[in-house]
Coordinates of C-alpha atoms in Angstrom, one line a residue:
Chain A
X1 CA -10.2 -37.4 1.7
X2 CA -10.3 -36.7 5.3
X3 CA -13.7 -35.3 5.7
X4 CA -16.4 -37.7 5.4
X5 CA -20.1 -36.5 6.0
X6 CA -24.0 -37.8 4.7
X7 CA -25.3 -36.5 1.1
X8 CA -23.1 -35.2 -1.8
X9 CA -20.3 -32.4 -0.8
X10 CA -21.5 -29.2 -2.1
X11 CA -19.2 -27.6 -4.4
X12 CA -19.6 -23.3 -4.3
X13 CA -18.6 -22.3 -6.8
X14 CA -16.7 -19.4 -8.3
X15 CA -13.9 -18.8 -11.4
X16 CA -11.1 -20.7 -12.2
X17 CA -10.5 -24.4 -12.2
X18 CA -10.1 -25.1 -8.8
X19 CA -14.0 -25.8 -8.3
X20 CA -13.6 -28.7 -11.2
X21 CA -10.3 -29.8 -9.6
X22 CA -11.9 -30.4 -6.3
X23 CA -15.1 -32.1 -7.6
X24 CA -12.6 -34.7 -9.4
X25 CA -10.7 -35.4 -6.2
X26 CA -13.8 -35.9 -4.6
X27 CA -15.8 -38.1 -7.0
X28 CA -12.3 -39.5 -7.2
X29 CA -12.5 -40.5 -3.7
X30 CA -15.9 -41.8 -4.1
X31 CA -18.0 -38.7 -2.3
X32 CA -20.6 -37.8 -4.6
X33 CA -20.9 -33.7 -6.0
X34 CA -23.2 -31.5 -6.3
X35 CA -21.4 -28.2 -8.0
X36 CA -23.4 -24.6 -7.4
X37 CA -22.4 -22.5 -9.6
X38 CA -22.4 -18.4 -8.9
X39 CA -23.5 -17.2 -11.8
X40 CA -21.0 -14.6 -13.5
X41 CA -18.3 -16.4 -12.1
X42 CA -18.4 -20.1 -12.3
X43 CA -17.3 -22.1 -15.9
X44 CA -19.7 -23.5 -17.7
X45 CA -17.6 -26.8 -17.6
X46 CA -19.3 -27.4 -14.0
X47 CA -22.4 -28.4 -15.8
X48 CA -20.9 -31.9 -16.6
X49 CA -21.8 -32.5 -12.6
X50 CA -24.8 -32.1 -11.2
X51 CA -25.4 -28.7 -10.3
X52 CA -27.4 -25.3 -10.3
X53 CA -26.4 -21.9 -10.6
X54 CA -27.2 -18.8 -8.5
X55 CA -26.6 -15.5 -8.5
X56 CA -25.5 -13.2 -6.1
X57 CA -28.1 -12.4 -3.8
X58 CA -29.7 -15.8 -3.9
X59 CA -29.2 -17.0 -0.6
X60 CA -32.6 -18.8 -0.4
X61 CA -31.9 -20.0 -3.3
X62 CA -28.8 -21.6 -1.8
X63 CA -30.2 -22.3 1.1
X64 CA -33.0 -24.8 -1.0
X65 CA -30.7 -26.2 -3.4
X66 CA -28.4 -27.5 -0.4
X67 CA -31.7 -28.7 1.2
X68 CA -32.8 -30.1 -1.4
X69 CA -29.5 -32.1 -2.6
X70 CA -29.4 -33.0 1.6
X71 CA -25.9 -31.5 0.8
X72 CA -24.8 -31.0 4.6
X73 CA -20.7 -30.8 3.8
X74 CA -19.6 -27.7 1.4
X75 CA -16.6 -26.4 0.2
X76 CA -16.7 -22.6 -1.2
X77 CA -13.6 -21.9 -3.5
X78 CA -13.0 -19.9 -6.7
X79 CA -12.2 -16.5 -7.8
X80 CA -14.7 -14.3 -7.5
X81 CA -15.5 -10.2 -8.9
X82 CA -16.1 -7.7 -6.0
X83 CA -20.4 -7.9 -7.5
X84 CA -22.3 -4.7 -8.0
X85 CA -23.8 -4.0 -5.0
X86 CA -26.3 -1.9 -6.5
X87 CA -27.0 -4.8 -9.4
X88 CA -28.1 -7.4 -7.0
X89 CA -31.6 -8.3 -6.0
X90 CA -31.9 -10.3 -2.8
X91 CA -34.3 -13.0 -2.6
X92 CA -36.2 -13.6 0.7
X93 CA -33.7 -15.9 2.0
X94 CA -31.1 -12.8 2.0
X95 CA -33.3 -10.1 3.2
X96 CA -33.9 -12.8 6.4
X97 CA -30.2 -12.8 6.9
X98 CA -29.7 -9.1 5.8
X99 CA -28.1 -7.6 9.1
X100 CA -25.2 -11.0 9.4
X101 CA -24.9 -10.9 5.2
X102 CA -24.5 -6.7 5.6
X103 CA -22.0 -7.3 7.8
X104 CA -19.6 -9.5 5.6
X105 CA -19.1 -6.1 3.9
X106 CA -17.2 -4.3 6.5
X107 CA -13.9 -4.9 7.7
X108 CA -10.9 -6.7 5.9
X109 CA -11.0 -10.0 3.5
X110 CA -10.2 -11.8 6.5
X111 CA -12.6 -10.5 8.9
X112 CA -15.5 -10.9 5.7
X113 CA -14.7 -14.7 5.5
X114 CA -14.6 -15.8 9.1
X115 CA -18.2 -14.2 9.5
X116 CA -19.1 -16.3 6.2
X117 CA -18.0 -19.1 7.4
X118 CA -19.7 -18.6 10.8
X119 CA -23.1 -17.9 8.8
X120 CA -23.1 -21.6 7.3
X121 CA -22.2 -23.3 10.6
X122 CA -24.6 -21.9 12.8
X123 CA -27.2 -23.3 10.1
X124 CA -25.6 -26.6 10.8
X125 CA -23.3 -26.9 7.7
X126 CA -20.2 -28.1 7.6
X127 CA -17.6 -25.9 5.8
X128 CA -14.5 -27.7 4.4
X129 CA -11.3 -26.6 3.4
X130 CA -10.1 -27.5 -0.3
X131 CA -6.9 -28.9 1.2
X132 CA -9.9 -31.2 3.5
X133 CA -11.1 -32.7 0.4
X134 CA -8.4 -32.4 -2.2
X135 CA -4.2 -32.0 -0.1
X136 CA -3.0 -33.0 -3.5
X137 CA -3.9 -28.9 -4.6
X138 CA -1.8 -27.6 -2.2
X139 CA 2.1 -26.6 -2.7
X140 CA 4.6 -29.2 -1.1
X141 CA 7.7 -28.3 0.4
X142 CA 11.2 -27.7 -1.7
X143 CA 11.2 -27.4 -5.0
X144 CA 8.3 -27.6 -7.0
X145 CA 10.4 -27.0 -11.0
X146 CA 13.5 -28.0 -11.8
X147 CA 15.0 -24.1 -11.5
X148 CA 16.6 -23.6 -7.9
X149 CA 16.5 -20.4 -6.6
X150 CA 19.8 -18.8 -5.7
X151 CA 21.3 -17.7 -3.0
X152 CA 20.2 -13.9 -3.8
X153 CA 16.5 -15.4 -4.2
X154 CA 16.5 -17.2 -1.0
X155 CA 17.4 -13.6 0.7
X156 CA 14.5 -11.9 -1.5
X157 CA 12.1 -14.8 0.0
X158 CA 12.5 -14.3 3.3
X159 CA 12.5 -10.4 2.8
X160 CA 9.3 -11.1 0.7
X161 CA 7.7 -13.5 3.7
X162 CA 8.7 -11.1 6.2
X163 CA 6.3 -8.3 4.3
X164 CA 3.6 -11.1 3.7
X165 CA 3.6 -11.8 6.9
X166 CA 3.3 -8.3 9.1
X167 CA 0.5 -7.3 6.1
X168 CA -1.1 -10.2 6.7
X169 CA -1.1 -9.5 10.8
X170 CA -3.1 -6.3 9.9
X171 CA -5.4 -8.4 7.6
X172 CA -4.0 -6.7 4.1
X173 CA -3.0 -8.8 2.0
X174 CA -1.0 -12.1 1.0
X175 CA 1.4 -11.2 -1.5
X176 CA 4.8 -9.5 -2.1
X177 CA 7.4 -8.7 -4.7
X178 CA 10.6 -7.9 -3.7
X179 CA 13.9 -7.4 -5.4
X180 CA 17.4 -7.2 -4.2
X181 CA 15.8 -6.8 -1.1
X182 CA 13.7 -3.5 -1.5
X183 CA 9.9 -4.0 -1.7
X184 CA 8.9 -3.6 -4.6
X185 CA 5.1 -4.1 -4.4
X186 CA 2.9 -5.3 -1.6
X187 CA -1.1 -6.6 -2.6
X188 CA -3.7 -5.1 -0.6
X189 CA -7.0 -5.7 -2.8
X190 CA -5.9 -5.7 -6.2
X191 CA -4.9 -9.1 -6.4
X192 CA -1.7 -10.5 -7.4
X193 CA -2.0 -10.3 -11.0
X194 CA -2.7 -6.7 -10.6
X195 CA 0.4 -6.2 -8.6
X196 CA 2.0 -8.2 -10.9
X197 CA 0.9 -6.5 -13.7
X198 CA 2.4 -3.1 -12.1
X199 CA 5.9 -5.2 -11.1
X200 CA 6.2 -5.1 -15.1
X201 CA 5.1 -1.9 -16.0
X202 CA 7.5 -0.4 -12.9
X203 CA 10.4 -2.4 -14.3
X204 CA 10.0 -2.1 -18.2
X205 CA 11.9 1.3 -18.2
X206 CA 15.0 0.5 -15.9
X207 CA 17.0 -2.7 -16.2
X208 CA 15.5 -5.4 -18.3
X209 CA 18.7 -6.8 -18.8
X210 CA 19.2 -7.8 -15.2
X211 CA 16.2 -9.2 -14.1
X212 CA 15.6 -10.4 -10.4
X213 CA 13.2 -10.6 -7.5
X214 CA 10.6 -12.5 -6.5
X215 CA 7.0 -13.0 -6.0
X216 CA 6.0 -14.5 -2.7
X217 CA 2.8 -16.2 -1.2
X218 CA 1.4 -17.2 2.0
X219 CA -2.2 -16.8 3.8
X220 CA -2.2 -14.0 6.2
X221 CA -1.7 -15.0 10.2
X222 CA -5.0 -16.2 11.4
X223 CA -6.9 -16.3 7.9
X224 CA -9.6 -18.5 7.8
X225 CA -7.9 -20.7 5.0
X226 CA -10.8 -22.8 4.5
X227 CA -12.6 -20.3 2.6
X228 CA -9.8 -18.1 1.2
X229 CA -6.7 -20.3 0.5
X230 CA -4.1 -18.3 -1.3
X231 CA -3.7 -19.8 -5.3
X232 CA -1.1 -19.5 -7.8
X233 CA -1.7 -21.2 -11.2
X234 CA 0.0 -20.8 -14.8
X235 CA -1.0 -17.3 -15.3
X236 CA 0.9 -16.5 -12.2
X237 CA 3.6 -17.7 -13.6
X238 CA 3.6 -15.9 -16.7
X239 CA 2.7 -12.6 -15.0
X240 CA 6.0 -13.2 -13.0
X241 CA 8.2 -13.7 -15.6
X242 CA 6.6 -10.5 -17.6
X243 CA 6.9 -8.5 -13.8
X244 CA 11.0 -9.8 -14.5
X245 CA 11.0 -12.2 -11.6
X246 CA 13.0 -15.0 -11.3
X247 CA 10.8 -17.0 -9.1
X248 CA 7.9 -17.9 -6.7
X249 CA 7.7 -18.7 -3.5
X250 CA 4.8 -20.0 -1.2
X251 CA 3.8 -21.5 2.3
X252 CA 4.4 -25.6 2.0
X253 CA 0.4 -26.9 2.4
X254 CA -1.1 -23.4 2.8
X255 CA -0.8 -22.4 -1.0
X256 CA -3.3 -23.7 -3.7
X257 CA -1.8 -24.6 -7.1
X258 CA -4.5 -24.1 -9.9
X259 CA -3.5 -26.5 -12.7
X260 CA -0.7 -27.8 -11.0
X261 CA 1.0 -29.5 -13.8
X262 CA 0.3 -26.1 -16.4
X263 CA 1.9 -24.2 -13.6
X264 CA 4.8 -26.2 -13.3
X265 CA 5.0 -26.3 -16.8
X266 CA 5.2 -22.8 -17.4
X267 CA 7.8 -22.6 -14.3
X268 CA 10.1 -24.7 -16.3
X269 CA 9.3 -23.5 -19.7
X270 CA 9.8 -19.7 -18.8
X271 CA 13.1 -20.3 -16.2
X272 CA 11.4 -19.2 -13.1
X273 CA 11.8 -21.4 -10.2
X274 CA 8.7 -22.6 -7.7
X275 CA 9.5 -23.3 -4.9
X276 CA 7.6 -24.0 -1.3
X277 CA 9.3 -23.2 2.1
X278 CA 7.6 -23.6 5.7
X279 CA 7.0 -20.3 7.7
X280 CA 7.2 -20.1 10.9
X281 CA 4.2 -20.5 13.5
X282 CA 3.8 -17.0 13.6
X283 CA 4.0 -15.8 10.1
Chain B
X1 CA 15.3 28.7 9.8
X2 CA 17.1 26.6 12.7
X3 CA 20.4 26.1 11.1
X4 CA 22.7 28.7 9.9
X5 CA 26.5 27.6 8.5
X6 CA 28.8 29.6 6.7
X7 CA 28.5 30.0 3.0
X8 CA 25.2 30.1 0.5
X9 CA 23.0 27.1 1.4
X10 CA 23.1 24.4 -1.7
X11 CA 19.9 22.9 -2.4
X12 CA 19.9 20.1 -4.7
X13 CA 17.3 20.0 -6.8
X14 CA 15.0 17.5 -8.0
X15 CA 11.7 17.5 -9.6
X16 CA 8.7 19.7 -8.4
X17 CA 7.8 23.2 -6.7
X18 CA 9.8 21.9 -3.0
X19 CA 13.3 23.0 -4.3
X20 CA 12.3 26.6 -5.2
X21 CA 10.0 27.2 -2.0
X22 CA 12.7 26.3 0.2
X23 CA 15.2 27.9 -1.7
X24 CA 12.7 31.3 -1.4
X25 CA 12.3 30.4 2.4
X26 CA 16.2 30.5 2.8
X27 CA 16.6 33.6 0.6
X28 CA 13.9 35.4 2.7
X29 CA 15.2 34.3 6.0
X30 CA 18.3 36.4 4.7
X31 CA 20.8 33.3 3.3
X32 CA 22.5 33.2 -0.4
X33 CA 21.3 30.1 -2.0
X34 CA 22.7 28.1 -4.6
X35 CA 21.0 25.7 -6.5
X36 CA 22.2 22.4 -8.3
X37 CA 19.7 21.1 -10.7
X38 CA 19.6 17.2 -11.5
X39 CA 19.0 17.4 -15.1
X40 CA 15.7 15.4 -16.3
X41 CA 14.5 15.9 -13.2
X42 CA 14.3 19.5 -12.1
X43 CA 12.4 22.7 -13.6
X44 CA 14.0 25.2 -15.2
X45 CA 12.7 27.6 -12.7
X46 CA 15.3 27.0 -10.6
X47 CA 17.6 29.5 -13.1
X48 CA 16.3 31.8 -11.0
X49 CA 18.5 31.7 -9.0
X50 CA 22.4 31.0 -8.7
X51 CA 22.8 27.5 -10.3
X52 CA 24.5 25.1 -11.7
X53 CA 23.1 21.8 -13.7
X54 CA 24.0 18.4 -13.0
X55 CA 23.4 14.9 -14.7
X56 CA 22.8 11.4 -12.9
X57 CA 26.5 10.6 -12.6
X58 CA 28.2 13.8 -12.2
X59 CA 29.3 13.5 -8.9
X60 CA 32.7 15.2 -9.3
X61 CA 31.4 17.5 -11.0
X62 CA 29.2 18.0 -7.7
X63 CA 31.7 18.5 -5.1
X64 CA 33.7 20.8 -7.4
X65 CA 30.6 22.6 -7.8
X66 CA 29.6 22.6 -4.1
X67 CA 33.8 23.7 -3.5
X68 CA 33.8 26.5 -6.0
X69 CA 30.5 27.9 -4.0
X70 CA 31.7 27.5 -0.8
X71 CA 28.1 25.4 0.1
X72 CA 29.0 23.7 3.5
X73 CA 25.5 23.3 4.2
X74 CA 23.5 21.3 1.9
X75 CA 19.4 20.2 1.3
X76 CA 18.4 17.4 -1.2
X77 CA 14.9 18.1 -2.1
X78 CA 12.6 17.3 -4.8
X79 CA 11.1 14.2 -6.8
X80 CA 13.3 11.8 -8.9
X81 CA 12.8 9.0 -11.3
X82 CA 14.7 6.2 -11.1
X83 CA 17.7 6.5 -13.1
X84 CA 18.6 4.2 -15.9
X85 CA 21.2 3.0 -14.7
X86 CA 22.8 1.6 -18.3
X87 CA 22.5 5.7 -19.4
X88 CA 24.6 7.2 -17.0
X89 CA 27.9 8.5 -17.5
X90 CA 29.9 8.3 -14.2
X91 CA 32.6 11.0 -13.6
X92 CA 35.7 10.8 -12.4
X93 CA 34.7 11.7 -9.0
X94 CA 31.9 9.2 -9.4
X95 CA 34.1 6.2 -10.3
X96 CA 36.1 7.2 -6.9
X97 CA 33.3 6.6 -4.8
X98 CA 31.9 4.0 -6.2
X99 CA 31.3 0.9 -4.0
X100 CA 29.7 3.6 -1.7
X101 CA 27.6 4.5 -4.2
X102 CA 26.8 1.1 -5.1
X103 CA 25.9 0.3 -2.2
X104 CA 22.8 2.5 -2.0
X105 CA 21.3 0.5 -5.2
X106 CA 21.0 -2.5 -2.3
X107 CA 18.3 -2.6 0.2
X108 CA 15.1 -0.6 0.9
X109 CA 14.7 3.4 0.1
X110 CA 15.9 4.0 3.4
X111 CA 18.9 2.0 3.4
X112 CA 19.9 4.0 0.3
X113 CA 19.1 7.7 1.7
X114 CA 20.5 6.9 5.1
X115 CA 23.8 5.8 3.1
X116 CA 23.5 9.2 0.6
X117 CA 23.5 11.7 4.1
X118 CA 26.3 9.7 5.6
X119 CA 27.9 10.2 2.3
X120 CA 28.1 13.8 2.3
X121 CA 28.8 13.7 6.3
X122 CA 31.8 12.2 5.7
X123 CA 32.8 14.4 3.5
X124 CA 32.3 17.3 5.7
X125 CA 29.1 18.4 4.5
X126 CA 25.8 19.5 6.4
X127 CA 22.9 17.7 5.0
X128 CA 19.8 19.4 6.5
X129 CA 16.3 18.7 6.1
X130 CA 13.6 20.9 4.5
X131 CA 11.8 21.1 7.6
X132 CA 14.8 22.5 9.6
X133 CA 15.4 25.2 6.8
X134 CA 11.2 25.7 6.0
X135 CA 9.1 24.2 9.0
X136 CA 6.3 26.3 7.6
X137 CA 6.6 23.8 4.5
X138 CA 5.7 20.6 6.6
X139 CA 2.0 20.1 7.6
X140 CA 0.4 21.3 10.9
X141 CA -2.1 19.7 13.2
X142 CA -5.3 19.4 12.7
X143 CA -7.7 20.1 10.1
X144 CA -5.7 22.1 7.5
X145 CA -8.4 23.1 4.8
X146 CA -12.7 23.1 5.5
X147 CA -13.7 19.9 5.8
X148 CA -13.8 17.8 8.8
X149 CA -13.4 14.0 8.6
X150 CA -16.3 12.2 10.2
X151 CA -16.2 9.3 12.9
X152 CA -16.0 6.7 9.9
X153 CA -13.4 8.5 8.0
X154 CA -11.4 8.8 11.2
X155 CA -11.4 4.8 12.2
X156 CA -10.3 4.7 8.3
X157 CA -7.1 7.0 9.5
X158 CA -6.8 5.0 12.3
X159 CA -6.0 1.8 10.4
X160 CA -4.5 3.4 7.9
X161 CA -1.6 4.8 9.8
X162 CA -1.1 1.2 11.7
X163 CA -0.8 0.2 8.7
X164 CA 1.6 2.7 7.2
X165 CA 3.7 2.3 10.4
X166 CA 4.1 -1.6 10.2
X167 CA 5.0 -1.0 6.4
X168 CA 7.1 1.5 7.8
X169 CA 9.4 -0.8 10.3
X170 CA 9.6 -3.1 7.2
X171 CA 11.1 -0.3 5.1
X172 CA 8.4 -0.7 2.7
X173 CA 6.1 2.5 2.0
X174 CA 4.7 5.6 3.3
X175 CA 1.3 5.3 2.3
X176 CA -2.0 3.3 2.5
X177 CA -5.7 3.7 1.0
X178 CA -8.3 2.8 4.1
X179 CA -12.0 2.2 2.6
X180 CA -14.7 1.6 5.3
X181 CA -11.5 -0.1 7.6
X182 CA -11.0 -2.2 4.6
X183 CA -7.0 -2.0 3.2
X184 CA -7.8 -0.9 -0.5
X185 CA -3.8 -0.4 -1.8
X186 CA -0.6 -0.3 0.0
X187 CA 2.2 2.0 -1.4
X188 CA 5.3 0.2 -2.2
X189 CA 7.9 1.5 -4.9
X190 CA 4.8 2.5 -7.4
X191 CA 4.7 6.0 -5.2
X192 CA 1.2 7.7 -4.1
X193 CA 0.2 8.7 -7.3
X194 CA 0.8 5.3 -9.1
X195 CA -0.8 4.0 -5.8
X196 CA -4.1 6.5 -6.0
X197 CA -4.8 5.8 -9.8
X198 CA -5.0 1.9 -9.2
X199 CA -7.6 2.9 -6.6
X200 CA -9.2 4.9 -8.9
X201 CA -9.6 1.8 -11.5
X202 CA -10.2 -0.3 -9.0
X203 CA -13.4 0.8 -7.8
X204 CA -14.2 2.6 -10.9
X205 CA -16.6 -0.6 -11.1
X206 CA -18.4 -0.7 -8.0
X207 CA -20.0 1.7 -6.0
X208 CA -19.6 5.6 -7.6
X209 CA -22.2 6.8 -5.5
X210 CA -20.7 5.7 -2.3
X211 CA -17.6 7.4 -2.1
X212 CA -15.5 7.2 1.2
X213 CA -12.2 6.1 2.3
X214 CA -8.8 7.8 3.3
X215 CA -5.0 7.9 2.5
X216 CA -3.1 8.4 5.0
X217 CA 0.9 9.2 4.6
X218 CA 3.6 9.3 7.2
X219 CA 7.1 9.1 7.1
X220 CA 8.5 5.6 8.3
X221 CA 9.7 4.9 11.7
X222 CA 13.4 5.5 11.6
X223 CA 13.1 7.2 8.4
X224 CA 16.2 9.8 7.6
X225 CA 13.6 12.6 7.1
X226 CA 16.3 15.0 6.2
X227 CA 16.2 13.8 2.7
X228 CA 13.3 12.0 2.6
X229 CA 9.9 13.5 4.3
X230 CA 6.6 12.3 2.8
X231 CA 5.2 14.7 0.6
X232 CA 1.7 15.7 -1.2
X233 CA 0.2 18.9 -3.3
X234 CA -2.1 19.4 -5.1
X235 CA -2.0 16.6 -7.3
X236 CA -2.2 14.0 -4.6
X237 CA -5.5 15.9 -3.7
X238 CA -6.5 15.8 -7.1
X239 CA -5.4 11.8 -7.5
X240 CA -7.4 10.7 -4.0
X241 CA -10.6 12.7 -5.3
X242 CA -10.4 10.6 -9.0
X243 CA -10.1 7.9 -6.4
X244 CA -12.9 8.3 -4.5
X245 CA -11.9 8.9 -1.5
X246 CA -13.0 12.0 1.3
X247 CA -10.3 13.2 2.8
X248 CA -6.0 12.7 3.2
X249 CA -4.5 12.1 6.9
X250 CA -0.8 13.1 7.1
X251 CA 1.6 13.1 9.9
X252 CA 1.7 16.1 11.5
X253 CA 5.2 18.2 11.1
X254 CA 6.6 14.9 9.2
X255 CA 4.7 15.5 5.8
X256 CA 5.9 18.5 3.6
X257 CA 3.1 20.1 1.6
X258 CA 4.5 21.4 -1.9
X259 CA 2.3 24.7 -2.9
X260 CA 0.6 24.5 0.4
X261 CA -2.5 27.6 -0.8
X262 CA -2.9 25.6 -4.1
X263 CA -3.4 21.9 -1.7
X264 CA -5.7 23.3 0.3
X265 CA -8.2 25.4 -2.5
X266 CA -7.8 21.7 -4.3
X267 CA -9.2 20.3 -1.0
X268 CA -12.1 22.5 -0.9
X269 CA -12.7 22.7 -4.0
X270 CA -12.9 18.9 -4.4
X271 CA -14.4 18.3 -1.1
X272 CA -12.1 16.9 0.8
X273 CA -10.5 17.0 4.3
X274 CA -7.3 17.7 4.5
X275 CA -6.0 17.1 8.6
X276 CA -2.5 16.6 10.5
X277 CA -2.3 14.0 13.2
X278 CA 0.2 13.1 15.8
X279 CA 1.5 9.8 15.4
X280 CA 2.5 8.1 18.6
X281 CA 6.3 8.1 18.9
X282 CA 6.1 4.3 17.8
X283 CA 4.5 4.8 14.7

């Protein structure tokens, strides 16, 4: 763990098992946790650290709990649900911060995080990334199965990193599917399973003997990947191989693998190879 | 109509209202027409006039057609599935051009429809664009129904047509949904509609009271817009209303409007703005 601070790391919270995974890396490396959970979002299983829950709109509240756990390091990771603007209530600590928090809500993904990233370190925080606190999550370089892509699928990659990358220059997105060379689907802010989930419906009608293509990953140019690291896990996986893929590509170190061993697994079990490549600088 | 050639003018016909409204435009600027239905995909309106029908595969069977008729001048127009590719029955004439018609299954939509009008060239055939025989079909400048777009909706078009134009050099789409500058969907080879009712899901969930947003549609840089051109009617309208959005940008004289009195009344009636822009020669 490179990032060593005073008080328990603060652990934000949101779905998925990467908040879990990168208390255990911590506490592994001896930093004490202190997990906040948003409510809606968050696994109960984060109960089995210290921890409170919050829900959107809670930013005192957040603001307290950190104070009170003299929590002065945090990491924010987790999938979370677009909320309800409508269904939250702000407590006094977000109507204070109204016109920075109001803000977060225009502009791309990338342009949200930055400014929430900004927000906690001009109130002295320290915001980690997961890699910071946890490298082992992130996608090494080569193979990552035991399938190796072809030489079709190494053409397809760097077709699919090409699109990743001038999407991600215009702050759109972070994933791409493409087969025999034609784009097949770009993610703007569906997500990947969505897009995914579309890859398979597209395809179920034409050519399911011949299946191709392939999915690829990498944060956009710029992102703030402390906050918003791009994340595959098993479910990608199987969404792939439903979309008729015949592998997965990311950025070596810039990629977070939910359930590393699940997703490698489910590579292997399903024929699909993983694999991590380095981009350029610029992509 | 620009470009007169000896003999009726074929118009191959796909699905949609575009075949017959061109074919009308030619027979009213005074020119026999013949149409060549691809069955599956085109109405049966088109026995209207002078036609013959034609299934995926039939290419002999095309040129003899287009010989017996004396067509030297030719339009491709109208909407098409993707053929299954297992169902077709090649003809002879097929099978004797195959590896060039293999070769439009490779590569992006552009690669393919480049290779389809050097096809015909080389053959000796005219291939001419809708606009060249119906410029009154593609879409004018400025606003084209009631509404205007407001300063909002227009930094929405802004970014949506940078980001249909880096698609564009990429050979990816022709279409992007814009929400409060945010990238909502990016149109890959789902096409608009598939594009629009994704949108419509997607924020289904969120914020039904606060409707904004734009798609914007332009043809790609580069594109062969003889066979290609961007088009919407009055279903896109309908589609980017479920969707929430206020208004459709297109690119002006690049964007063919199919039932052009029916898109606009859907426009008004809906509430949206309907406008043509001038994209800068880069885009």
């Amino acid at each position: 763990m490179r990032a060593e601070g005073d008080g328990p790391l603060a652990v934000i919270a949101g779905g998925g098992a990467l908040p879990l995974a990168i208390a255990d890396a911590a506490r592994a490396a001896g930093r004490e946790v202190h997990l906040i959970g948003i409510r809606g979002e968050a696994t109960d299983a984060i109960e089995r650290y210290p921890h409170a829950w919050l829900k959107w709109g809670e930013v005192g509240k957040l603001f307290s709990t950190l104070e009170l756990r003299r929590c002065r390091d945090l990491v924010i990771i987790g999938s979370v649900s677009r909320p309800d603007l409508g269904n939250i209530r702000l407590d006094l600590g977000a109507i204070r911060n109204l016109p920075r928090l109001l803000r977060l809500g225009i502009g791309g993904d990338d342009n949200m995080l930055s400014t929430l990233v900004r927000f906690f370190e001009d109130k002295g925080y320290r915001v980690l990334g997961a890699g910071d606190v946890a490298p082992e999550l992130l996608a090494g370089e080569g193979k990552l199965g035991s399938k190796t892509p072809s030489e079709a699928d190494l053409a397809d990659i760097a077709v699919a990193f090409r699109v990743v990358a001038a999407l991600g220059r215009l702050d759109v997105g972070q994933a791409a599917v493409v087969v025999n060379k034609r784009v097949l689907a770009v993610e703007a802010a569906e997500g990947t399973d969505a897009m995914l989930a579309r890859c398979a419906e597209f395809r179920s009608g034409i050519q399911r003997r011949d299946l191709s293509g392939v999915l690829a990953k990498a944060p956009k140019p710029g992102q703030e990947e402390r906050v918003d690291l791009p994340t595959i896990g098993p479910e990608t996986v199987q969404k792939a191989a439903e979309a008729g893929l015949t592998g997965i590509a990311v950025a070596t170190g810039r990629v977070l693998i939910a359930d590393r061993a699940a997703t490698i697994a489910a590579a292997d079990r399903l024929g699909l190879f993983l694999i991590g490549q380095t981009l350029p600088p610029d992509a």
